[in-house]
Amino acid sequence: MFTVAAVRLGYRVHVLTDSADSPAAQVAHSSTVASYGDVDAVSSFASRVDALTLEFENVSSSALERAHQHTVVRPGVKALATTQNRGREKAFLARHGFSQVPFEQPSGAGALEAAILALGLPCVVKSAGFGYDGKGQVVVTAPGDLPAAEALAAAGPVVVEQLVELAAELSVVAARSCRGEVVTYAPFLNMHHQQVLDLSLAPIDYSPAGLAGTSWEGSAALLTPVLLREAVEVAQAVVTELELVGVACVEFFVTSAGQLLVNEIAPRPHNSGHLTIEAAITSQFEQQVRAVAGLPLGSPELRAPAAMANLLGDLWQAHQPDWAAALGLPGAALHLYGKEAARPGRKMGHITVSAGTAARAQAAAVTARQALTSGR
Ligand code: ADP
Ligand code: MG
């Protein structure tokens, strides 16, 4: 989606990817197939481009430092090093006084159990690096879950978080230019299913009726204009403190006590911001292109309320989804990423719908997604 936005602005995009048929390689002008940890390959790639950016944060920092000797690297080595490790990210948040979930960073044998005891049950153990879509996480609700948590901790560094009772999840996508100018989208309201993003909608209409029919409808009273403004201000401060050039997303928890906590930071366009492709004046991907190219940022204003429904590989399990049925619904915009294997839980595409209210857009997006499998 970054490549599509860059090509539209007249750029030639060269991708470094670990598989020849990756989604970006399908639309880029050229591609280099190499591992993201291959310092020499990343460095030689960097010597052949005017600017380098990422849509995946788990590229080795040493490779990026070498790349930085040849070309501009955006979002920047500091922002990436901080956000690609949950431990460093939490330390950064704590240092700058951003509220987050109570956590521990156990190190060494026996430390995991002590950390879990200190936080109390339920808690969640997360691998410090390389996690996504709930992968590399073990929820500990009872002593029986300890062996799985120990196994995760034996595989590499972990953090342990208190499992908080969620009243809602929000995210704020922010873009920052090389001149330090920041623009933010209004917060997106997110719904997860089995720790994977399922639906996002915007703008958040905090009137009780505005969230009717969404899974957070009981939380409308907590999503006050003051809380939403605070989320935007935190996101602005986070990208500024990280000296990030590009796009980042700050994911938030709203607890049942009405606290706003930072969950995590993604140093790139985010799944919850995909609805900006149709619904905003400037999409999150175009903002990244503009930031990387040193251009002015665009307007983050929404043209209309919108909702996005993710399409996971599960939809492919019985039959090929019925694309015509979904596209027969007026206003449904379908995105398929060109991933080869439709594995259960794998994000294969999404559907965005705009409507008069975000809740109506959500209902329409869900209907369009259901149409993919309902006739078969
Ligand atoms: P990922 O990198 O997979 O997005 P997250 O840390 O964002 O990892 O976790 C995925 C989802 O799991 C969150 O969006 C939230 O729904 C749930 N979750 C994660 N950590 C907690 C927590 N400490 N308390 C409650 N829910 C959590
Ligand atoms: Mg997340």
mmCIF file of C-alpha atoms and ligand atoms in Angstrom:
data_model
loop_
_atom_site.group_PDB
_atom_site.id
_atom_site.type_symbol
_atom_site.label_atom_id
_atom_site.label_comp_id
_atom_site.label_asym_id
_atom_site.label_seq_id
_atom_site.Cartn_x
_atom_site.Cartn_y
_atom_site.Cartn_z
ATOM 1 C CA MET A 1 0.000 0.000 0.000
ATOM 2 C CA PHE A 2 3.025 2.275 0.548
ATOM 3 C CA THR A 3 4.313 1.308 -2.885
ATOM 4 C CA VAL A 4 0.983 2.059 -4.528
ATOM 5 C CA ALA A 5 0.924 5.508 -2.876
ATOM 6 C CA ALA A 6 4.534 6.227 -3.914
ATOM 7 C CA VAL A 7 3.979 5.132 -7.507
ATOM 8 C CA ARG A 8 0.927 7.388 -7.711
ATOM 9 C CA LEU A 9 3.189 10.314 -6.797
ATOM 10 C CA GLY A 10 5.567 9.373 -9.594
ATOM 11 C CA TYR A 11 8.291 7.624 -7.598
ATOM 12 C CA ARG A 12 10.084 4.469 -8.592
ATOM 13 C CA VAL A 13 10.019 2.045 -5.689
ATOM 14 C CA HIS A 14 12.671 -0.581 -5.112
ATOM 15 C CA VAL A 15 11.889 -3.118 -2.441
ATOM 16 C CA LEU A 16 14.092 -5.336 -0.363
ATOM 17 C CA THR A 17 11.992 -8.320 0.606
ATOM 18 C CA ASP A 18 12.608 -11.781 1.957
ATOM 19 C CA SER A 19 10.398 -13.422 -0.677
ATOM 20 C CA ALA A 20 10.321 -12.766 -4.422
ATOM 21 C CA ASP A 21 6.523 -12.683 -4.689
ATOM 22 C CA SER A 22 5.883 -10.475 -1.668
ATOM 23 C CA PRO A 23 2.968 -8.011 -1.954
ATOM 24 C CA ALA A 24 5.253 -4.971 -2.384
ATOM 25 C CA ALA A 25 7.402 -6.718 -5.006
ATOM 26 C CA GLN A 26 4.257 -7.324 -7.074
ATOM 27 C CA VAL A 27 3.795 -3.568 -7.614
ATOM 28 C CA ALA A 28 7.341 -2.137 -7.237
ATOM 29 C CA HIS A 29 9.674 -1.267 -10.118
ATOM 30 C CA SER A 30 12.326 -3.656 -8.885
ATOM 31 C CA SER A 31 13.037 -5.913 -5.978
ATOM 32 C CA THR A 32 15.994 -7.417 -4.182
ATOM 33 C CA VAL A 33 15.410 -10.664 -2.333
ATOM 34 C CA ALA A 34 17.446 -10.847 0.876
ATOM 35 C CA SER A 35 17.002 -11.484 4.551
ATOM 36 C CA TYR A 36 16.234 -8.395 6.693
ATOM 37 C CA GLY A 37 19.186 -9.305 8.886
ATOM 38 C CA ASP A 38 21.683 -9.481 5.991
ATOM 39 C CA VAL A 39 23.820 -6.427 6.747
ATOM 40 C CA ASP A 40 25.713 -6.510 3.427
ATOM 41 C CA ALA A 41 22.575 -6.908 1.334
ATOM 42 C CA VAL A 42 20.731 -4.097 3.153
ATOM 43 C CA SER A 43 23.800 -1.875 2.874
ATOM 44 C CA SER A 44 24.280 -2.468 -0.853
ATOM 45 C CA PHE A 45 20.537 -1.923 -1.407
ATOM 46 C CA ALA A 46 20.783 1.376 0.503
ATOM 47 C CA SER A 47 23.625 2.556 -1.725
ATOM 48 C CA ARG A 48 21.298 2.350 -4.727
ATOM 49 C CA VAL A 49 18.288 4.363 -3.430
ATOM 50 C CA ASP A 50 17.673 8.043 -2.570
ATOM 51 C CA ALA A 51 15.808 7.264 0.655
ATOM 52 C CA LEU A 52 14.947 4.136 2.574
ATOM 53 C CA THR A 53 11.876 3.372 4.644
ATOM 54 C CA LEU A 54 10.225 0.310 6.174
ATOM 55 C CA GLU A 55 6.801 -1.182 6.418
ATOM 56 C CA PHE A 56 8.008 -3.864 8.804
ATOM 57 C CA GLU A 57 9.940 -2.930 11.949
ATOM 58 C CA ASN A 58 11.920 -6.110 12.501
ATOM 59 C CA VAL A 59 14.905 -5.206 10.357
ATOM 60 C CA SER A 60 18.183 -5.547 12.227
ATOM 61 C CA SER A 61 19.428 -2.282 13.747
ATOM 62 C CA SER A 62 22.986 -3.009 12.662
ATOM 63 C CA ALA A 63 21.814 -3.420 9.068
ATOM 64 C CA LEU A 64 20.005 -0.081 9.302
ATOM 65 C CA GLU A 65 23.015 1.661 10.802
ATOM 66 C CA ARG A 66 25.067 0.493 7.817
ATOM 67 C CA ALA A 67 22.274 1.601 5.454
ATOM 68 C CA HIS A 68 22.355 5.020 7.097
ATOM 69 C CA GLN A 69 25.938 5.472 5.860
ATOM 70 C CA HIS A 70 24.605 5.423 2.280
ATOM 71 C CA THR A 71 21.189 7.086 2.352
ATOM 72 C CA VAL A 72 18.511 8.624 4.578
ATOM 73 C CA VAL A 73 16.786 5.995 6.718
ATOM 74 C CA ARG A 74 13.289 6.944 7.819
ATOM 75 C CA PRO A 75 11.687 6.636 10.414
ATOM 76 C CA GLY A 76 15.270 6.716 11.762
ATOM 77 C CA VAL A 77 17.460 4.268 13.597
ATOM 78 C CA LYS A 78 16.566 5.606 17.077
ATOM 79 C CA ALA A 79 12.807 5.300 16.506
ATOM 80 C CA LEU A 80 13.211 1.769 15.138
ATOM 81 C CA ALA A 81 15.578 0.538 17.823
ATOM 82 C CA THR A 82 13.169 1.810 20.508
ATOM 83 C CA THR A 83 9.980 0.394 19.043
ATOM 84 C CA GLN A 84 11.214 -2.976 17.787
ATOM 85 C CA ASN A 85 11.749 -4.173 21.357
ATOM 86 C CA ARG A 86 8.948 -4.083 23.946
ATOM 87 C CA GLY A 87 11.415 -3.652 26.796
ATOM 88 C CA ARG A 88 13.105 -0.601 25.252
ATOM 89 C CA GLU A 89 9.701 0.776 24.233
ATOM 90 C CA LYS A 90 8.356 0.515 27.782
ATOM 91 C CA ALA A 91 11.497 2.139 29.180
ATOM 92 C CA PHE A 92 11.059 4.986 26.677
ATOM 93 C CA LEU A 93 7.394 5.440 27.671
ATOM 94 C CA ALA A 94 8.284 5.406 31.379
ATOM 95 C CA ARG A 95 11.154 7.877 30.901
ATOM 96 C CA HIS A 96 8.805 10.353 29.239
ATOM 97 C CA GLY A 97 5.965 9.879 31.693
ATOM 98 C CA PHE A 98 3.434 8.275 29.320
ATOM 99 C CA SER A 99 0.938 6.076 31.216
ATOM 100 C CA GLN A 100 1.115 2.372 30.434
ATOM 101 C CA VAL A 101 0.062 -1.010 31.812
ATOM 102 C CA PRO A 102 1.953 -2.154 34.947
ATOM 103 C CA PHE A 103 4.770 -4.389 33.698
ATOM 104 C CA GLU A 104 7.937 -6.253 34.665
ATOM 105 C CA GLN A 105 10.980 -7.132 32.605
ATOM 106 C CA PRO A 106 12.274 -10.406 34.057
ATOM 107 C CA SER A 107 15.820 -11.425 33.275
ATOM 108 C CA GLY A 108 17.493 -14.659 34.271
ATOM 109 C CA ALA A 109 16.240 -17.989 35.611
ATOM 110 C CA GLY A 110 13.438 -17.805 38.191
ATOM 111 C CA ALA A 111 12.775 -14.157 37.392
ATOM 112 C CA LEU A 112 9.664 -14.912 35.339
ATOM 113 C CA GLU A 113 7.768 -16.433 38.230
ATOM 114 C CA ALA A 114 8.794 -13.543 40.480
ATOM 115 C CA ALA A 115 7.573 -11.053 37.874
ATOM 116 C CA ILE A 116 4.237 -12.863 37.574
ATOM 117 C CA LEU A 117 3.882 -12.942 41.348
ATOM 118 C CA ALA A 118 4.677 -9.234 41.567
ATOM 119 C CA LEU A 119 1.990 -8.334 39.006
ATOM 120 C CA GLY A 120 -0.597 -10.904 40.072
ATOM 121 C CA LEU A 121 -2.920 -12.935 37.847
ATOM 122 C CA PRO A 122 -4.154 -12.550 35.208
ATOM 123 C CA CYS A 123 -1.154 -11.314 33.265
ATOM 124 C CA VAL A 124 0.297 -11.701 29.803
ATOM 125 C CA VAL A 125 3.860 -12.673 28.917
ATOM 126 C CA LYS A 126 5.044 -11.212 25.614
ATOM 127 C CA SER A 127 8.228 -11.811 23.664
ATOM 128 C CA ALA A 128 10.213 -8.561 23.585
ATOM 129 C CA GLY A 129 10.850 -8.690 19.853
ATOM 130 C CA PHE A 130 9.203 -9.923 16.653
ATOM 131 C CA GLY A 131 5.626 -10.173 17.964
ATOM 132 C CA TYR A 132 2.593 -9.310 15.859
ATOM 133 C CA ASP A 133 -1.098 -10.199 15.791
ATOM 134 C CA GLY A 134 -0.901 -11.681 19.276
ATOM 135 C CA LYS A 135 1.944 -14.008 18.286
ATOM 136 C CA GLY A 136 4.608 -14.521 20.926
ATOM 137 C CA GLN A 137 2.144 -13.959 23.784
ATOM 138 C CA VAL A 138 0.984 -16.256 26.573
ATOM 139 C CA VAL A 139 -1.902 -15.220 28.809
ATOM 140 C CA VAL A 140 -1.430 -16.534 32.344
ATOM 141 C CA THR A 141 -4.689 -16.862 34.237
ATOM 142 C CA ALA A 142 -3.831 -19.914 36.362
ATOM 143 C CA PRO A 143 -0.694 -21.803 37.492
ATOM 144 C CA GLY A 144 -1.374 -24.328 34.688
ATOM 145 C CA ASP A 145 -0.385 -21.652 32.160
ATOM 146 C CA LEU A 146 3.103 -21.280 33.654
ATOM 147 C CA PRO A 147 4.867 -23.957 31.550
ATOM 148 C CA ALA A 148 3.851 -22.219 28.314
ATOM 149 C CA ALA A 149 5.036 -18.889 29.729
ATOM 150 C CA GLU A 150 8.331 -20.449 30.837
ATOM 151 C CA ALA A 151 8.806 -21.894 27.347
ATOM 152 C CA LEU A 152 8.276 -18.447 25.795
ATOM 153 C CA ALA A 153 10.751 -16.883 28.226
ATOM 154 C CA ALA A 154 13.298 -19.628 27.495
ATOM 155 C CA ALA A 155 13.159 -18.723 23.793
ATOM 156 C CA GLY A 156 14.224 -15.092 24.323
ATOM 157 C CA PRO A 157 13.701 -11.887 26.336
ATOM 158 C CA VAL A 158 10.107 -11.216 27.466
ATOM 159 C CA VAL A 159 8.062 -8.573 29.219
ATOM 160 C CA VAL A 160 5.168 -9.363 31.561
ATOM 161 C CA GLU A 161 2.104 -7.108 31.681
ATOM 162 C CA GLN A 162 -0.873 -7.050 33.972
ATOM 163 C CA LEU A 163 -3.899 -8.110 31.904
ATOM 164 C CA VAL A 164 -6.169 -5.082 32.151
ATOM 165 C CA GLU A 165 -9.935 -5.076 31.823
ATOM 166 C CA LEU A 166 -10.538 -3.230 28.578
ATOM 167 C CA ALA A 167 -13.406 -0.814 28.056
ATOM 168 C CA ALA A 168 -12.138 0.063 24.575
ATOM 169 C CA GLU A 169 -9.081 0.109 22.356
ATOM 170 C CA LEU A 170 -8.055 3.172 20.368
ATOM 171 C CA SER A 171 -5.202 4.061 18.086
ATOM 172 C CA VAL A 172 -3.810 7.330 16.825
ATOM 173 C CA VAL A 173 -1.812 7.443 13.607
ATOM 174 C CA ALA A 174 0.612 10.367 13.426
ATOM 175 C CA ALA A 175 2.903 11.534 10.646
ATOM 176 C CA ARG A 176 6.019 13.617 11.287
ATOM 177 C CA SER A 177 8.086 15.378 8.638
ATOM 178 C CA CYS A 178 11.847 15.914 8.623
ATOM 179 C CA ARG A 179 11.133 19.504 9.706
ATOM 180 C CA GLY A 180 9.368 18.233 12.837
ATOM 181 C CA GLU A 181 5.856 19.093 11.636
ATOM 182 C CA VAL A 182 3.304 16.580 13.021
ATOM 183 C CA VAL A 183 -0.187 15.753 11.768
ATOM 184 C CA THR A 184 -2.482 13.230 13.410
ATOM 185 C CA TYR A 185 -5.649 11.487 12.363
ATOM 186 C CA ALA A 186 -8.547 11.546 14.771
ATOM 187 C CA PRO A 187 -8.472 8.382 16.960
ATOM 188 C CA PHE A 188 -9.687 5.089 15.503
ATOM 189 C CA LEU A 189 -11.800 2.757 17.616
ATOM 190 C CA ASN A 190 -10.521 -0.809 17.332
ATOM 191 C CA MET A 191 -12.043 -4.191 17.975
ATOM 192 C CA HIS A 192 -9.864 -7.288 18.228
ATOM 193 C CA HIS A 193 -10.792 -10.934 17.888
ATOM 194 C CA GLN A 194 -8.369 -13.430 19.451
ATOM 195 C CA GLN A 195 -5.761 -10.656 19.805
ATOM 196 C CA VAL A 196 -5.932 -9.824 16.083
ATOM 197 C CA LEU A 197 -7.453 -6.566 14.837
ATOM 198 C CA ASP A 198 -10.904 -7.281 13.425
ATOM 199 C CA LEU A 199 -12.614 -3.906 12.906
ATOM 200 C CA SER A 200 -11.607 -0.247 13.031
ATOM 201 C CA LEU A 201 -13.842 2.756 12.706
ATOM 202 C CA ALA A 202 -13.649 6.551 12.745
ATOM 203 C CA PRO A 203 -14.471 9.110 13.838
ATOM 204 C CA ILE A 204 -15.345 8.019 17.363
ATOM 205 C CA ASP A 205 -18.780 9.322 18.148
ATOM 206 C CA TYR A 206 -18.789 9.291 21.907
ATOM 207 C CA SER A 207 -22.530 9.841 22.222
ATOM 208 C CA PRO A 208 -24.177 6.655 23.551
ATOM 209 C CA ALA A 209 -26.095 6.210 20.294
ATOM 210 C CA GLY A 210 -22.927 6.705 18.240
ATOM 211 C CA LEU A 211 -21.420 3.419 19.365
ATOM 212 C CA ALA A 212 -24.665 1.438 19.307
ATOM 213 C CA GLY A 213 -24.094 -1.904 17.624
ATOM 214 C CA THR A 214 -20.324 -1.898 18.177
ATOM 215 C CA SER A 215 -18.694 -4.133 20.753
ATOM 216 C CA TRP A 216 -17.662 -1.081 22.795
ATOM 217 C CA GLU A 217 -21.154 0.418 22.968
ATOM 218 C CA GLY A 218 -21.228 0.169 26.754
ATOM 219 C CA SER A 219 -18.083 2.311 26.959
ATOM 220 C CA ALA A 220 -19.343 5.400 25.159
ATOM 221 C CA ALA A 221 -19.430 7.418 28.383
ATOM 222 C CA LEU A 222 -15.697 6.810 28.917
ATOM 223 C CA LEU A 223 -14.696 7.980 25.425
ATOM 224 C CA THR A 224 -15.038 11.656 26.190
ATOM 225 C CA PRO A 225 -13.701 14.462 23.978
ATOM 226 C CA VAL A 226 -11.086 15.109 26.696
ATOM 227 C CA LEU A 227 -9.841 11.499 26.584
ATOM 228 C CA LEU A 228 -9.714 11.480 22.778
ATOM 229 C CA ARG A 229 -7.788 14.768 22.775
ATOM 230 C CA GLU A 230 -5.356 13.321 25.290
ATOM 231 C CA ALA A 231 -4.756 10.313 23.003
ATOM 232 C CA VAL A 232 -3.928 12.651 20.110
ATOM 233 C CA GLU A 233 -1.576 14.696 22.296
ATOM 234 C CA VAL A 234 0.225 11.577 23.519
ATOM 235 C CA ALA A 235 0.710 10.361 19.931
ATOM 236 C CA GLN A 236 2.096 13.772 18.917
ATOM 237 C CA ALA A 237 4.504 13.756 21.858
ATOM 238 C CA VAL A 238 5.592 10.144 21.200
ATOM 239 C CA VAL A 239 6.586 10.747 17.556
ATOM 240 C CA THR A 240 8.323 13.982 18.524
ATOM 241 C CA GLU A 241 10.322 12.352 21.354
ATOM 242 C CA LEU A 242 11.257 9.455 19.056
ATOM 243 C CA GLU A 243 12.423 12.001 16.426
ATOM 244 C CA LEU A 244 10.560 9.783 14.016
ATOM 245 C CA VAL A 245 10.288 10.844 10.368
ATOM 246 C CA GLY A 246 7.442 8.992 8.716
ATOM 247 C CA VAL A 247 4.277 7.490 10.151
ATOM 248 C CA ALA A 248 3.679 5.791 13.482
ATOM 249 C CA CYS A 249 0.686 4.446 15.324
ATOM 250 C CA VAL A 250 0.203 4.587 19.059
ATOM 251 C CA GLU A 251 -2.166 1.874 20.294
ATOM 252 C CA PHE A 252 -4.092 2.666 23.472
ATOM 253 C CA PHE A 253 -6.127 0.767 26.037
ATOM 254 C CA VAL A 254 -9.028 2.472 27.767
ATOM 255 C CA THR A 255 -9.558 0.625 31.044
ATOM 256 C CA SER A 256 -12.938 0.091 32.649
ATOM 257 C CA ALA A 257 -11.823 2.715 35.215
ATOM 258 C CA GLY A 258 -11.501 5.231 32.368
ATOM 259 C CA GLN A 259 -7.687 5.357 32.287
ATOM 260 C CA LEU A 260 -5.926 5.913 28.976
ATOM 261 C CA LEU A 261 -2.809 3.703 28.721
ATOM 262 C CA VAL A 262 -0.338 3.339 25.879
ATOM 263 C CA ASN A 263 -0.275 -0.295 24.726
ATOM 264 C CA GLU A 264 2.418 -0.183 22.062
ATOM 265 C CA ILE A 265 3.924 1.892 19.265
ATOM 266 C CA ALA A 266 4.223 0.787 15.644
ATOM 267 C CA PRO A 267 6.822 2.846 13.719
ATOM 268 C CA ARG A 268 4.959 2.582 10.397
ATOM 269 C CA PRO A 269 1.478 2.822 8.883
ATOM 270 C CA HIS A 270 -0.904 0.646 10.874
ATOM 271 C CA ASN A 271 -3.730 -1.732 10.094
ATOM 272 C CA SER A 272 -6.177 0.503 12.003
ATOM 273 C CA GLY A 273 -5.280 3.345 9.602
ATOM 274 C CA HIS A 274 -6.116 1.444 6.415
ATOM 275 C CA LEU A 275 -9.488 3.180 6.266
ATOM 276 C CA THR A 276 -7.617 6.436 5.526
ATOM 277 C CA ILE A 277 -7.014 5.169 1.964
ATOM 278 C CA GLU A 278 -10.623 5.917 1.016
ATOM 279 C CA ALA A 279 -11.837 8.003 3.928
ATOM 280 C CA ALA A 280 -9.133 10.645 4.470
ATOM 281 C CA ILE A 281 -7.921 13.444 2.233
ATOM 282 C CA THR A 282 -4.395 12.046 2.552
ATOM 283 C CA SER A 283 -3.925 8.354 3.353
ATOM 284 C CA GLN A 284 -1.457 7.171 5.991
ATOM 285 C CA PHE A 285 0.617 5.645 3.176
ATOM 286 C CA GLU A 286 0.814 8.906 1.233
ATOM 287 C CA GLN A 287 1.859 10.642 4.474
ATOM 288 C CA GLN A 288 4.731 8.172 4.783
ATOM 289 C CA VAL A 289 5.782 8.834 1.173
ATOM 290 C CA ARG A 290 5.634 12.589 1.776
ATOM 291 C CA ALA A 291 7.600 12.357 5.026
ATOM 292 C CA VAL A 292 10.251 10.094 3.526
ATOM 293 C CA ALA A 293 10.622 12.337 0.475
ATOM 294 C CA GLY A 294 10.885 15.526 2.548
ATOM 295 C CA LEU A 295 7.593 16.917 1.194
ATOM 296 C CA PRO A 296 4.909 18.766 3.175
ATOM 297 C CA LEU A 297 2.450 16.464 4.951
ATOM 298 C CA GLY A 298 -1.143 16.282 3.711
ATOM 299 C CA SER A 299 -4.461 16.856 5.440
ATOM 300 C CA PRO A 300 -5.496 14.019 7.752
ATOM 301 C CA GLU A 301 -9.135 15.176 7.624
ATOM 302 C CA LEU A 302 -11.756 12.448 7.080
ATOM 303 C CA ARG A 303 -14.072 12.932 4.109
ATOM 304 C CA ALA A 304 -16.740 10.768 5.772
ATOM 305 C CA PRO A 305 -17.143 8.343 8.675
ATOM 306 C CA ALA A 306 -15.732 4.947 7.739
ATOM 307 C CA ALA A 307 -15.048 1.449 8.985
ATOM 308 C CA MET A 308 -12.632 -1.280 8.002
ATOM 309 C CA ALA A 309 -13.084 -5.031 8.380
ATOM 310 C CA ASN A 310 -10.029 -7.279 8.118
ATOM 311 C CA LEU A 311 -10.131 -10.365 5.876
ATOM 312 C CA LEU A 312 -8.237 -13.235 7.467
ATOM 313 C CA GLY A 313 -7.172 -16.440 5.762
ATOM 314 C CA ASP A 314 -9.984 -18.287 7.579
ATOM 315 C CA LEU A 315 -12.392 -16.906 4.956
ATOM 316 C CA TRP A 316 -10.659 -19.043 2.315
ATOM 317 C CA GLN A 317 -10.914 -22.321 4.186
ATOM 318 C CA ALA A 318 -14.045 -23.813 2.611
ATOM 319 C CA HIS A 319 -14.104 -22.089 -0.792
ATOM 320 C CA GLN A 320 -12.631 -19.112 -2.594
ATOM 321 C CA PRO A 321 -14.515 -16.113 -1.105
ATOM 322 C CA ASP A 322 -17.372 -14.737 -3.200
ATOM 323 C CA TRP A 323 -15.825 -11.412 -4.258
ATOM 324 C CA ALA A 324 -18.749 -10.479 -6.505
ATOM 325 C CA ALA A 325 -21.180 -10.718 -3.578
ATOM 326 C CA ALA A 326 -19.170 -8.241 -1.481
ATOM 327 C CA LEU A 327 -18.508 -5.896 -4.381
ATOM 328 C CA GLY A 328 -22.207 -5.953 -5.232
ATOM 329 C CA LEU A 329 -22.784 -3.885 -2.084
ATOM 330 C CA PRO A 330 -22.457 -0.240 -3.043
ATOM 331 C CA GLY A 331 -19.575 1.560 -1.367
ATOM 332 C CA ALA A 332 -17.556 -1.497 -0.325
ATOM 333 C CA ALA A 333 -13.871 -1.010 -1.222
ATOM 334 C CA LEU A 334 -11.970 -4.286 -1.405
ATOM 335 C CA HIS A 335 -8.218 -4.589 -0.864
ATOM 336 C CA LEU A 336 -6.381 -7.878 -1.386
ATOM 337 C CA TYR A 337 -2.687 -7.916 -0.645
ATOM 338 C CA GLY A 338 -1.538 -10.621 -3.048
ATOM 339 C CA LYS A 339 -0.331 -13.004 -0.342
ATOM 340 C CA GLU A 340 0.053 -16.506 -1.692
ATOM 341 C CA ALA A 341 -1.140 -18.768 1.149
ATOM 342 C CA ALA A 342 -4.432 -18.059 2.933
ATOM 343 C CA ARG A 343 -3.571 -19.491 6.332
ATOM 344 C CA PRO A 344 -6.068 -19.178 9.207
ATOM 345 C CA GLY A 345 -5.368 -15.976 11.168
ATOM 346 C CA ARG A 346 -3.259 -14.442 8.374
ATOM 347 C CA LYS A 347 -4.251 -10.953 7.213
ATOM 348 C CA MET A 348 -5.043 -11.301 3.506
ATOM 349 C CA GLY A 349 -6.905 -8.059 2.804
ATOM 350 C CA HIS A 350 -9.598 -5.732 4.107
ATOM 351 C CA ILE A 351 -12.867 -4.041 3.203
ATOM 352 C CA THR A 352 -13.549 -0.353 3.870
ATOM 353 C CA VAL A 353 -16.992 1.253 3.776
ATOM 354 C CA SER A 354 -17.984 4.897 4.318
ATOM 355 C CA ALA A 355 -21.422 5.882 5.609
ATOM 356 C CA GLY A 356 -23.270 8.647 7.442
ATOM 357 C CA THR A 357 -22.018 7.418 10.831
ATOM 358 C CA ALA A 358 -19.087 5.229 11.832
ATOM 359 C CA ALA A 359 -21.416 2.652 13.416
ATOM 360 C CA ARG A 360 -23.406 2.372 10.169
ATOM 361 C CA ALA A 361 -20.160 2.068 8.223
ATOM 362 C CA GLN A 362 -19.131 -0.736 10.556
ATOM 363 C CA ALA A 363 -22.399 -2.602 10.041
ATOM 364 C CA ALA A 364 -21.979 -2.273 6.262
ATOM 365 C CA ALA A 365 -18.361 -3.474 6.362
ATOM 366 C CA VAL A 366 -19.405 -6.511 8.407
ATOM 367 C CA THR A 367 -22.253 -7.226 5.981
ATOM 368 C CA ALA A 368 -19.852 -7.025 3.036
ATOM 369 C CA ARG A 369 -17.451 -9.399 4.742
ATOM 370 C CA GLN A 370 -20.251 -11.839 5.561
ATOM 371 C CA ALA A 371 -21.321 -11.774 1.908
ATOM 372 C CA LEU A 372 -17.950 -13.309 0.998
ATOM 373 C CA THR A 373 -18.936 -16.628 2.525
ATOM 374 C CA SER A 374 -22.693 -16.562 3.122
ATOM 375 C CA GLY A 375 -23.842 -17.768 -0.300
ATOM 376 C CA ARG A 376 -21.568 -20.814 -0.330
HETATM 377 P P1 ADP B 1 0.512 -7.203 18.831
HETATM 378 O O1 ADP B 1 1.924 -6.822 18.576
HETATM 379 O O2 ADP B 1 0.209 -8.601 18.512
HETATM 380 O O3 ADP B 1 -0.461 -6.200 18.282
HETATM 381 P P2 ADP B 1 -0.452 -6.309 21.450
HETATM 382 O O4 ADP B 1 0.415 -6.142 22.638
HETATM 383 O O5 ADP B 1 -1.001 -5.078 20.840
HETATM 384 O O6 ADP B 1 0.414 -7.159 20.406
HETATM 385 O O7 ADP B 1 -1.616 -7.309 21.827
HETATM 386 C C1 ADP B 1 -2.662 -7.639 20.926
HETATM 387 C C2 ADP B 1 -4.004 -7.467 21.593
HETATM 388 O O8 ADP B 1 -4.109 -8.307 22.755
HETATM 389 C C3 ADP B 1 -4.265 -6.058 22.136
HETATM 390 O O9 ADP B 1 -4.717 -5.193 21.119
HETATM 391 C C4 ADP B 1 -5.331 -6.351 23.215
HETATM 392 O O10 ADP B 1 -6.588 -6.582 22.622
HETATM 393 C C5 ADP B 1 -4.823 -7.655 23.814
HETATM 394 N N1 ADP B 1 -3.896 -7.351 24.935
HETATM 395 C C6 ADP B 1 -2.546 -7.290 24.856
HETATM 396 N N2 ADP B 1 -1.980 -6.959 26.032
HETATM 397 C C7 ADP B 1 -2.994 -6.792 26.914
HETATM 398 C C8 ADP B 1 -3.060 -6.435 28.307
HETATM 399 N N3 ADP B 1 -1.969 -6.196 29.019
HETATM 400 N N4 ADP B 1 -4.293 -6.335 28.864
HETATM 401 C C9 ADP B 1 -5.418 -6.585 28.132
HETATM 402 N N5 ADP B 1 -5.421 -6.927 26.833
HETATM 403 C C10 ADP B 1 -4.225 -7.036 26.206
HETATM 404 MG MG MG B 2 -0.907 -4.330 18.917
#
